[in-house]
Coordinates of C-alpha atoms in Angstrom, one line a residue:
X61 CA 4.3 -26.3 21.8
X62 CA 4.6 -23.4 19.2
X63 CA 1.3 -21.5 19.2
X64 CA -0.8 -19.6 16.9
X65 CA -1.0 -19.3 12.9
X66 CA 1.9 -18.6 11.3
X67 CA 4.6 -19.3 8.5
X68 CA 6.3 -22.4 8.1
X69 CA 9.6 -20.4 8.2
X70 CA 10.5 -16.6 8.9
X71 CA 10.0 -15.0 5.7
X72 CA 6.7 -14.4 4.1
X73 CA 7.9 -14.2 0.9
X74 CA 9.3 -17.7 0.6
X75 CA 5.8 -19.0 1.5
X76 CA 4.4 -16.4 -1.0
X77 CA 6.5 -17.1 -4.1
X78 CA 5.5 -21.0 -3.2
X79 CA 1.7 -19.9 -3.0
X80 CA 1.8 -18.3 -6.5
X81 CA 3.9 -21.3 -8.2
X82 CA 1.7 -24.2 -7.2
X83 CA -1.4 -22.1 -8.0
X84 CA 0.1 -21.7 -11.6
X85 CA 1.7 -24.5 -12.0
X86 CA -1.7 -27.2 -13.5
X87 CA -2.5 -24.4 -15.8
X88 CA 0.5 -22.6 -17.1
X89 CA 3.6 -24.4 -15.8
X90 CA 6.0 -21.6 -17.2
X91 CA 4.6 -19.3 -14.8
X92 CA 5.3 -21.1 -12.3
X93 CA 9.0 -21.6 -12.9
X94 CA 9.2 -17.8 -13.3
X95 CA 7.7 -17.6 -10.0
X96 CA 10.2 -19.7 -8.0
X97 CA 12.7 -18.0 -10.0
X98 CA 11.5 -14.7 -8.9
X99 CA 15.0 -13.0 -7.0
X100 CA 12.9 -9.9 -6.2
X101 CA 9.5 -11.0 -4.8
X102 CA 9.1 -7.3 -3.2
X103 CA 9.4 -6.0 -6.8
X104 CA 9.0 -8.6 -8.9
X105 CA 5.6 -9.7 -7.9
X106 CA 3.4 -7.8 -9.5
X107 CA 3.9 -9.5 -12.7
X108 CA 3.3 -13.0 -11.2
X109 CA -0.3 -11.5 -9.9
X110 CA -1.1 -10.3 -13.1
X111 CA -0.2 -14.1 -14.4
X112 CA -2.5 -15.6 -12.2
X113 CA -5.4 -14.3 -13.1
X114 CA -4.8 -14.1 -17.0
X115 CA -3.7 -17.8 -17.0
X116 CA -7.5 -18.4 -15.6
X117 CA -9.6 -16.6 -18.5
X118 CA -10.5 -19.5 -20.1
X119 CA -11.5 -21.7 -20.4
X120 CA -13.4 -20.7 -16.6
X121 CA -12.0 -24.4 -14.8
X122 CA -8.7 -22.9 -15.4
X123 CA -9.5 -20.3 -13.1
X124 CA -11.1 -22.7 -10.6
X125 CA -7.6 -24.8 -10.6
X126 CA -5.7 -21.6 -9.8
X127 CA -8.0 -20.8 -7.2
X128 CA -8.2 -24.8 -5.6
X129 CA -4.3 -25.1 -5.8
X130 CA -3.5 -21.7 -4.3
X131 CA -5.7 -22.6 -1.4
X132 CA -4.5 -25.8 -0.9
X133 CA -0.8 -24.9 -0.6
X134 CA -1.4 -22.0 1.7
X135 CA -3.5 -24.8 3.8
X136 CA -0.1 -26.8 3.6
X137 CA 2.3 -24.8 4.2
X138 CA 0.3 -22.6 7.0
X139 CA 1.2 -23.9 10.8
X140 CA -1.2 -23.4 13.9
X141 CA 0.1 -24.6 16.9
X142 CA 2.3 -28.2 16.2
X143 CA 0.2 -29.0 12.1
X144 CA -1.2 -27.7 9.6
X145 CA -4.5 -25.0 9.6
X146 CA -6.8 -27.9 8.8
X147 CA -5.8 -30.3 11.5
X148 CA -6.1 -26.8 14.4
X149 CA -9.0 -27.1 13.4
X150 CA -10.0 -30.5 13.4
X151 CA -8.6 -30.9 17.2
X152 CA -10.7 -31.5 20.2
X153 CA -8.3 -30.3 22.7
X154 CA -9.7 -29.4 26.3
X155 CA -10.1 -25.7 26.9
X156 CA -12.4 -23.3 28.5
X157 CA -15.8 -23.4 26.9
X158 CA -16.9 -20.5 25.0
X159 CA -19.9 -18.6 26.2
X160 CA -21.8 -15.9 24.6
X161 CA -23.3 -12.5 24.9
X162 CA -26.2 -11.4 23.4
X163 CA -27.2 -7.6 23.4
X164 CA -30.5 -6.3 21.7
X165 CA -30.0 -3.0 19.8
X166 CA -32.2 -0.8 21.5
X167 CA -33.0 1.4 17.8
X168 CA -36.2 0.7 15.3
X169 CA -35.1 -0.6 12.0
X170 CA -34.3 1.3 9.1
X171 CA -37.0 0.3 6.4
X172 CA -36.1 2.2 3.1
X173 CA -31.8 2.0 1.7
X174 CA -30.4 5.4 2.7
X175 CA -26.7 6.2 1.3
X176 CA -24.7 9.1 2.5
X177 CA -22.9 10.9 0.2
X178 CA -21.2 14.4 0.3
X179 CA -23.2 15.7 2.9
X180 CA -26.6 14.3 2.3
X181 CA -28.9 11.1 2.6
X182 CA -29.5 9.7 -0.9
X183 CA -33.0 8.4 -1.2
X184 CA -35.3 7.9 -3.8
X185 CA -35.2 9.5 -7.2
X186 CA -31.9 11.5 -5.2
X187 CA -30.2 7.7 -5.1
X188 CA -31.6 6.8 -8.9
X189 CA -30.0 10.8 -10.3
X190 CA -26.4 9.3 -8.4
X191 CA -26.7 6.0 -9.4
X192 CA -27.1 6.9 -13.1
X193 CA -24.4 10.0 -13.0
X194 CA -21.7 7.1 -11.7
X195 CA -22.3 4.6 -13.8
X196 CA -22.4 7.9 -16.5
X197 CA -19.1 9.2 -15.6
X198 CA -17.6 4.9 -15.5
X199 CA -17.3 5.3 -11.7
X200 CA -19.3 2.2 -11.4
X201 CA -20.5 -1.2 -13.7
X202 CA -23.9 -0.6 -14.9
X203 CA -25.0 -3.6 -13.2
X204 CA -24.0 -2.2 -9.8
X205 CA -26.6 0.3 -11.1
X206 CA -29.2 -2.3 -11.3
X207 CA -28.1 -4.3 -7.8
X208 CA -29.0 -1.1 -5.8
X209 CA -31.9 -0.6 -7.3
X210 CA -33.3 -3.5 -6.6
X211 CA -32.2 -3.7 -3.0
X212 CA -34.1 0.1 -2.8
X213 CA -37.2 -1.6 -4.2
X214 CA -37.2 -4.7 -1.8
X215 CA -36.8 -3.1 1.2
X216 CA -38.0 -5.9 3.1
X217 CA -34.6 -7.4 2.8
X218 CA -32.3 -5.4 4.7
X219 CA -32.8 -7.1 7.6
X220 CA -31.7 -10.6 6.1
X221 CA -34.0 -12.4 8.2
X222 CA -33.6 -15.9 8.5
X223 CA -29.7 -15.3 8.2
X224 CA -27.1 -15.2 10.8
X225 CA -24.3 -12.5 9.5
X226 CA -20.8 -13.5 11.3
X227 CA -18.4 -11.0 10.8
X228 CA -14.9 -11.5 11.3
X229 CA -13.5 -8.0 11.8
X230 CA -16.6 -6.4 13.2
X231 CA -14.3 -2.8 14.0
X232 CA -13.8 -2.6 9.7
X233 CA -13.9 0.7 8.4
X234 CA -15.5 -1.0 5.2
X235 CA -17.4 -4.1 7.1
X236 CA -21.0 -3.8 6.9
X237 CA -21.5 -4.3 10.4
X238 CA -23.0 -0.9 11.3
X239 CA -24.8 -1.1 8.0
X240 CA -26.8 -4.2 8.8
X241 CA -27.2 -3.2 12.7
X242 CA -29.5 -0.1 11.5
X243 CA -31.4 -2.6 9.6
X244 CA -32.4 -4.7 12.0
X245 CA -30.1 -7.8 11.3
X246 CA -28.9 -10.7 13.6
X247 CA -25.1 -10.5 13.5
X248 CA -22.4 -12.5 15.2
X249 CA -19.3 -9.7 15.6
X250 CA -15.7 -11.2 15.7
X251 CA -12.7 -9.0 16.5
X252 CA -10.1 -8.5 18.7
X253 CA -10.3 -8.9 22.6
X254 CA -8.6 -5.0 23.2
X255 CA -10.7 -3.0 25.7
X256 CA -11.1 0.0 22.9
X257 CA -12.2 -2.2 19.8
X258 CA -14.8 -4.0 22.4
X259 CA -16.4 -1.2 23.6
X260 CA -17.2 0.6 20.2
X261 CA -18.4 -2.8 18.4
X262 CA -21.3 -2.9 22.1
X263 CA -21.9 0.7 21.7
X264 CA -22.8 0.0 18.1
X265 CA -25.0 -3.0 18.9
X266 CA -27.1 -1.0 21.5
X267 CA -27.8 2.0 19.3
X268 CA -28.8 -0.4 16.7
X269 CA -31.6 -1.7 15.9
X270 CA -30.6 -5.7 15.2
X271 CA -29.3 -8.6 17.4
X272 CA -25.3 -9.1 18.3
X273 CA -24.0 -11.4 19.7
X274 CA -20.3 -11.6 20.6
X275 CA -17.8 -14.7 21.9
X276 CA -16.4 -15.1 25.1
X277 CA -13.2 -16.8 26.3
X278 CA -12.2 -17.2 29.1
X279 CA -12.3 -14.1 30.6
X280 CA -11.8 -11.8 27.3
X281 CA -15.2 -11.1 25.1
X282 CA -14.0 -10.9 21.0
X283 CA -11.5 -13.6 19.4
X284 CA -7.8 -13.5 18.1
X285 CA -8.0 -15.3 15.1
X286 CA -4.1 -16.0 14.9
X287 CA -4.6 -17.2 18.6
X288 CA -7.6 -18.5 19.3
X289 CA -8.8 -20.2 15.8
X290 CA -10.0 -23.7 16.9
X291 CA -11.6 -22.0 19.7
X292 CA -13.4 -19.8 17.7
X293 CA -13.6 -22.2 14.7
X294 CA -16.0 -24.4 17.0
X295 CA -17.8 -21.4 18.8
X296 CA -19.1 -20.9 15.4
X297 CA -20.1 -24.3 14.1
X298 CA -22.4 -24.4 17.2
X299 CA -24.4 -21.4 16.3
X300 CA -28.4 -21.8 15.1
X301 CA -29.5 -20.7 11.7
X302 CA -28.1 -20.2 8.8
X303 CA -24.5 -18.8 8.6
X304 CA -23.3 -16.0 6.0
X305 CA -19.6 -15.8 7.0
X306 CA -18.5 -12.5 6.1
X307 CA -14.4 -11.5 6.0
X308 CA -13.1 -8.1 6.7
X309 CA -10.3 -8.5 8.7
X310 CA -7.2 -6.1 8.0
X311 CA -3.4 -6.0 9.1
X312 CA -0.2 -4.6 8.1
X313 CA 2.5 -6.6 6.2
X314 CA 2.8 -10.4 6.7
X315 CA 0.4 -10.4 9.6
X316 CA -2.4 -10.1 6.7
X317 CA -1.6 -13.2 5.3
X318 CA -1.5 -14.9 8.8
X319 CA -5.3 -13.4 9.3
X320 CA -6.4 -14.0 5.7
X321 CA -5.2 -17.6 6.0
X322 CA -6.6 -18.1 9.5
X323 CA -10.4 -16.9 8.4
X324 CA -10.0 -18.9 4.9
X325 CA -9.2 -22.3 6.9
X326 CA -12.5 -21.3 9.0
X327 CA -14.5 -20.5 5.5
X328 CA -13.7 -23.7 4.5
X329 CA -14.6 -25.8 7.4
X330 CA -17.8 -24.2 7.9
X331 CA -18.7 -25.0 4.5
X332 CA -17.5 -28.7 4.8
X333 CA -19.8 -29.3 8.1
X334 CA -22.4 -27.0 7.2
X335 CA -22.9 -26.7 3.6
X336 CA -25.9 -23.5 3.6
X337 CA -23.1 -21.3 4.6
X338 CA -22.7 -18.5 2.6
X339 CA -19.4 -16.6 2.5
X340 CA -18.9 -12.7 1.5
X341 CA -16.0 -11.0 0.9
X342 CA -14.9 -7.2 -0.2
X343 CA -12.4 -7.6 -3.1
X344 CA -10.1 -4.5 -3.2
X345 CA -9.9 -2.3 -6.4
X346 CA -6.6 -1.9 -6.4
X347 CA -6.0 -5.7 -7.5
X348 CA -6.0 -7.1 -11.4
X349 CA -9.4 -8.2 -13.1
X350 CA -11.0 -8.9 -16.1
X351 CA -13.1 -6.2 -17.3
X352 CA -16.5 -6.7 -19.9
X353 CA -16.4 -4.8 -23.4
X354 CA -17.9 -1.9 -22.0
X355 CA -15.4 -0.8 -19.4
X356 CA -13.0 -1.3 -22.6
X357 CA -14.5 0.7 -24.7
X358 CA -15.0 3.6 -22.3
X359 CA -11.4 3.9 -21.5
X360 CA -10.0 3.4 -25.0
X361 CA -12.4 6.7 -26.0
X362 CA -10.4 8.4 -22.6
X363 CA -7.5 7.7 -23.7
X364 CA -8.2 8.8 -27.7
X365 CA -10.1 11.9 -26.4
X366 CA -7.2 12.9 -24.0
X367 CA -5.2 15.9 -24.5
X368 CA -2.8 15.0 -26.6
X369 CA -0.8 18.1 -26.9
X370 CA -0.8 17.5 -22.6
X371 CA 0.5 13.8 -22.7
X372 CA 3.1 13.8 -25.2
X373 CA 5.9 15.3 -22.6
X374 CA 5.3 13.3 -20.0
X375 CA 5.5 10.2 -22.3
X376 CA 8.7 11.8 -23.5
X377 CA 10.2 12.5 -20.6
X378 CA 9.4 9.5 -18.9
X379 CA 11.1 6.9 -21.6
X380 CA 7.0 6.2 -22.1
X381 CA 6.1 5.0 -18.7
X382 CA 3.7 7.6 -17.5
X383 CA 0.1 8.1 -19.0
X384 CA 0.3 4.1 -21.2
X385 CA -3.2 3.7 -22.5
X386 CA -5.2 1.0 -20.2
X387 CA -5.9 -1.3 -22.6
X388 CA -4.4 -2.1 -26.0
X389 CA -7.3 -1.1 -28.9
X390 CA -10.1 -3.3 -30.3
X391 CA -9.8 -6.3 -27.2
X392 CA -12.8 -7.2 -26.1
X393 CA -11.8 -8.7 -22.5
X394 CA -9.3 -6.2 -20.9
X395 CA -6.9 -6.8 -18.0
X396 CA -6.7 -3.8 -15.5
X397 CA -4.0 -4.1 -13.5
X398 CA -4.4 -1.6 -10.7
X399 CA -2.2 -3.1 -8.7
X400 CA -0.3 -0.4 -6.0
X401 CA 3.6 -1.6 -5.3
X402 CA 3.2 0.7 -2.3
X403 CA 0.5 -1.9 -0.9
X404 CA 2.8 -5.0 -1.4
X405 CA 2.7 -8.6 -1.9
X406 CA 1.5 -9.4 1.3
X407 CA -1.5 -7.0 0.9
X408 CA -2.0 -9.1 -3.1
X409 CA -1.8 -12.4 -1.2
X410 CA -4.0 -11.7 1.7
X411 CA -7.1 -10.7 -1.1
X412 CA -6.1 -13.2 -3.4
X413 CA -6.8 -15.8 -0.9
X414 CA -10.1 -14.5 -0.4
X415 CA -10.9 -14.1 -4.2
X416 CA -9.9 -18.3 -4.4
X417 CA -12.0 -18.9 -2.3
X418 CA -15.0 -17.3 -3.7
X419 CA -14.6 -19.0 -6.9
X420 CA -13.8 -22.4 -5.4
X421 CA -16.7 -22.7 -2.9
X422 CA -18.8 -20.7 -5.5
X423 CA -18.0 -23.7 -8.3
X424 CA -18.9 -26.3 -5.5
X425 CA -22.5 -25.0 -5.0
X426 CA -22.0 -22.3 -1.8
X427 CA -23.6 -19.0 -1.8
X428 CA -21.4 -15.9 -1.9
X429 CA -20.7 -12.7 -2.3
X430 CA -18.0 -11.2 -3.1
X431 CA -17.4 -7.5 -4.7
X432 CA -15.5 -5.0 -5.9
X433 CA -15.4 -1.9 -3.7
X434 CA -14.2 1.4 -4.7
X435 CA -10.9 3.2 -3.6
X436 CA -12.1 4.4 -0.4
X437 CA -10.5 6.8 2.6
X438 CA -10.1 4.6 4.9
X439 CA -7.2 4.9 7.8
X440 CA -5.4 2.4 6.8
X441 CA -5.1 3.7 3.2
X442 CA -4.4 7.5 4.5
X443 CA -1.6 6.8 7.0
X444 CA 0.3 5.9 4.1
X445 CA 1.2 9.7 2.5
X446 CA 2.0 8.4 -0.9
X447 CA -1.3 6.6 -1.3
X448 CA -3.1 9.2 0.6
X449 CA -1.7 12.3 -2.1
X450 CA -2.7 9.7 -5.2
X451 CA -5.8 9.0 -4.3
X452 CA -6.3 13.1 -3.6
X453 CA -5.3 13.3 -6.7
X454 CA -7.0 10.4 -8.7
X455 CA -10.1 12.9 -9.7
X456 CA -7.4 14.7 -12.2
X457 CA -7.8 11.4 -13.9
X458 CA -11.5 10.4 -13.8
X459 CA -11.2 7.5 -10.7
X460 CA -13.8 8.7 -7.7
X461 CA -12.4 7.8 -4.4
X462 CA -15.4 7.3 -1.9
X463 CA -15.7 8.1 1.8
X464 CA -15.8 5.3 4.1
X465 CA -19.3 6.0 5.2
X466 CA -20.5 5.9 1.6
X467 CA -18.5 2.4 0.4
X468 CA -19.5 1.0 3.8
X469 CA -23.6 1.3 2.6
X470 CA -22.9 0.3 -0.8
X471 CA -21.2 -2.2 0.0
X472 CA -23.5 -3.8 2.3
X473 CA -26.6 -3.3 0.2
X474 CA -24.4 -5.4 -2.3
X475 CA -24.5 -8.5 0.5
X476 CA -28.2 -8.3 0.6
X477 CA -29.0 -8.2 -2.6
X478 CA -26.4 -11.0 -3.4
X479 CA -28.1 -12.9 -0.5
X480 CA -31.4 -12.3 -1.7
X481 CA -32.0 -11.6 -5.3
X482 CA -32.2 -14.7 -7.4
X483 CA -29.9 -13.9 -10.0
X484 CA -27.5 -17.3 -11.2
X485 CA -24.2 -16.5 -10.8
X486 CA -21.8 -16.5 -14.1
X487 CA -20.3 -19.5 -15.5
X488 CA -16.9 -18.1 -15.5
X489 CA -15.3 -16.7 -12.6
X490 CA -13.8 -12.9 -14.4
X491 CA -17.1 -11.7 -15.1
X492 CA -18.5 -12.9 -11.9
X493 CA -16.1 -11.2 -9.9
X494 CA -16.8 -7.7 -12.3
X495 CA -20.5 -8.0 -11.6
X496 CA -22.3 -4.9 -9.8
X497 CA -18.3 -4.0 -9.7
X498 CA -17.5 -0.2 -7.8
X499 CA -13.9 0.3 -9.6
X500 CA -14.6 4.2 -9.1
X501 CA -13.3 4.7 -12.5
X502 CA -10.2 2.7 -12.5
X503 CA -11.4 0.2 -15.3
X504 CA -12.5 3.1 -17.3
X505 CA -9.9 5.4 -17.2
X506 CA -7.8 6.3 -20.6
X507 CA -4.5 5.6 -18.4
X508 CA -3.4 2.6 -17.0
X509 CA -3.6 2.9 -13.3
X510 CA 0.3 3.0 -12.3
X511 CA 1.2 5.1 -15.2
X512 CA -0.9 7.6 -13.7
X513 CA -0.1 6.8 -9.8
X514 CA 2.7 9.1 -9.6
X515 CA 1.4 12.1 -11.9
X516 CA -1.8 11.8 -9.1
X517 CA 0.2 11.9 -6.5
X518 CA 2.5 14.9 -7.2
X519 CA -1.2 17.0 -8.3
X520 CA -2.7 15.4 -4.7
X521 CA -0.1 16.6 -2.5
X522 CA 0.3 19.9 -4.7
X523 CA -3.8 20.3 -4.1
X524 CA -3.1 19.6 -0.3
X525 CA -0.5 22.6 -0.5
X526 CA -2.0 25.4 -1.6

């Protein structure tokens, strides 16, 4: 019997292309011919992407039909084992039982939101002077502003008590599960059964100060989702408490997908059987969203206020492709597509599955959280040397890429106050998803973001030089 989740056939892009043209096709039914049509999908994609999210900006059920239809034909066309991800999950079959271990982090809790940044441990008025210079400088939404602050005033709910915080891919660089270990929190951590990844997610849980507690099967502690997902699926329904079902799981190229999928089909059966899940997500900048008035606004003054004189010849010499204003003038909703081809379609599909389902569940009544996190330094970004110059680069052009210690506090202060604060979530799903958004400055800059890519690059890698 074939094993594990995978495609329904051996290419990722026919599945892909299929994804993108049922999600379209309720709403906006020419998309999703040109879709299917698509001969390039490696290419060609990043228009359809852009498509799927304008086709949802109103009215807002639009958006939650793209969302419900993309999910449901990823669900269909997805295999685990001998059906589809739904029916894995749904099986019974005998196996080992899964056991547990608990460890009890042997660390006092962290009462008062500390964020490192640049050397130093902003507290205090020292986090309220940063706060306002990045949401000063368009780094950040003003309302991200306003969610921090309010975590640093309550800080009583770091520790999320009463939750149960499951994190799927506990070894992140930008998973908050370090973040919510120093503040006391009880945290179920999911990742791979490898020797290495094992020992650093134990070593974090005893110099904690929270409860962990991590599966076992078999023989192996930690779970492979692609491998193991009824197992693990069913591990989890048993646990007490309330569940927040956090997703931060990362791989390269198709596996993504495979993991994205996998998680999703576990998102959705948890919140079928035990409807006070919450789910959480990180949504990456480097995506296209819907940006508010003021994000607008900011870049159009960039772009006017640009050097002119410093522009021209590179719009010259490029036939107009390098440094294209962001947004066209006097629109009130903009679309920033920040969109990396370096990053692929894989990489657009696997967070585009995750952003569907935080509108979906989030339009039937669940609680989540999901946010955009800033360009950030993480390994997986930096191994690639053309993403690694650009974003070395980006500062030439106003966009602030974060260290991974800073996003990953940030980040998770976000989750708390999204699980906490009792703020009603927007009716439609664009401005939900740019609430408390950290863009670091790529829906405010003057250029739009791939117009610039290059240009950042080539002044990266010349910085890295000299």
């Amino acid at each position: 019997m074939a094993t594990g989740v995978r495609f329904p056939t051996d290419s990722s892009t026919a599945t892909a292309r299929q994804v993108v043209a049922d999600a379209l096709r309720k709403v906006d039914p020419v998309g999703a011919q040109a879709a299917e049509r698509e001969t390039n999908w490696r290419r060609g994609y990043l228009i359809h992407f852009s498509r799927l999210l304008e086709a949802g900006l109103a009215p807002p059920e639009d958006a939650v039909t793209i969302a419900t239809e993309g999910l449901r034909s990823i669900h269909e066309q997805m295999r685990c084992g001998d059906g589809s991800l739904a029916e894995a999950l749904d099986s019974r079959a005998a196996g080992h039982e899964w056991t547990t271990v608990d460890i009890a982090g042997e660390a006092e809790p962290e009462t008062e939101l500390s964020v490192p940044y640049r050397g130093e441990r902003l507290t205090g008025a020292a986090l309220d002077e940063q706060l306002d210079d990045w949401v000063r400088r368009g780094v950040v939404e003003p309302t991200f502003s306003e969610a921090i602050r309010e975590v640093a005033a309550h800080p009583e709910w770091l520790r999320l008590e009463g939750d149960t915080v499951v994190v799927l891919g506990a070894g992140a660089e930008m998973g908050p599960y370090r973040s919510l270990l120093r503040w006391g929190a009880d945290v179920v951590a999911v990742d791979l059964p490898r020797a290495d990844i094992q020992k650093r997610i134990r070593d974090h849980a005893r110099e904690g100060a929270g409860r962990v507690r991590l599966p076992v099967g078999g023989k192996e502690t930690g779970a492979d989702l692609l491998h193991t997902l009824p197992e693990l699926g069913r591990w989890l329904e048993d646990l007490e408490g309330r569940l927040v079902l956090g997703t931060y799981c990362y791989a390269d190229g198709a596996t993504h997908v495979r993991v994205s999928a996998a998680a999703d089909a576990i998102a959705a059966r948890l919140v079928a059987q035990r409807p006070d899940t919450a789910l959480a997500y990180l949504a990456t900048p480097t995506d296209v969203f819907a940006v508010p008035a003021g994000a607008v606004t900011t870049s159009n003054d960039a772009y006017e206020s640009g050097r002119r004189l410093l522009r021209a010849p590179f719009r010259t010499l490029s036939g107009g492709r390098l440094l294209q204003r962001n947004y066209p003038p006097d629109v009130e909703i903009g679309v920033c597509d920040s969109l990396v081809p370096q990053q692929g379609p894989n990489y657009a599909l696997a967070k585009r599955l995750q952003r569907w389902r935080a509108a979906a569940a989030r339009h039937d009544g669940a609680t989540v959280s999901l946010n955009v996190a800033p360009a950030t330094r993480t390994a997986s970004v930096v191994k690639n040397r053309a993403l690694a110059a650009a974003y070395a680069g980006a500062h030439r052009f106003g966009v602030e890429v974060f260290e991974p210690a800073t996003s990953n506090v940030l980040m998770a202060a976000l989750l708390v106050h999204d699980l906490r604060s009792d703020r009603a979530p927007e009716e439609e799903p664009w401005r939900e998803e740019a609430y408390a958004a950290a863009h670091g400055g790529l829906w405010t800059a003057g250029y739009h973001p791939r117009s610039a890519l290059g240009l950042a690059a080539v002044l990266g890698f010349a910085g890295s030089r000299a």
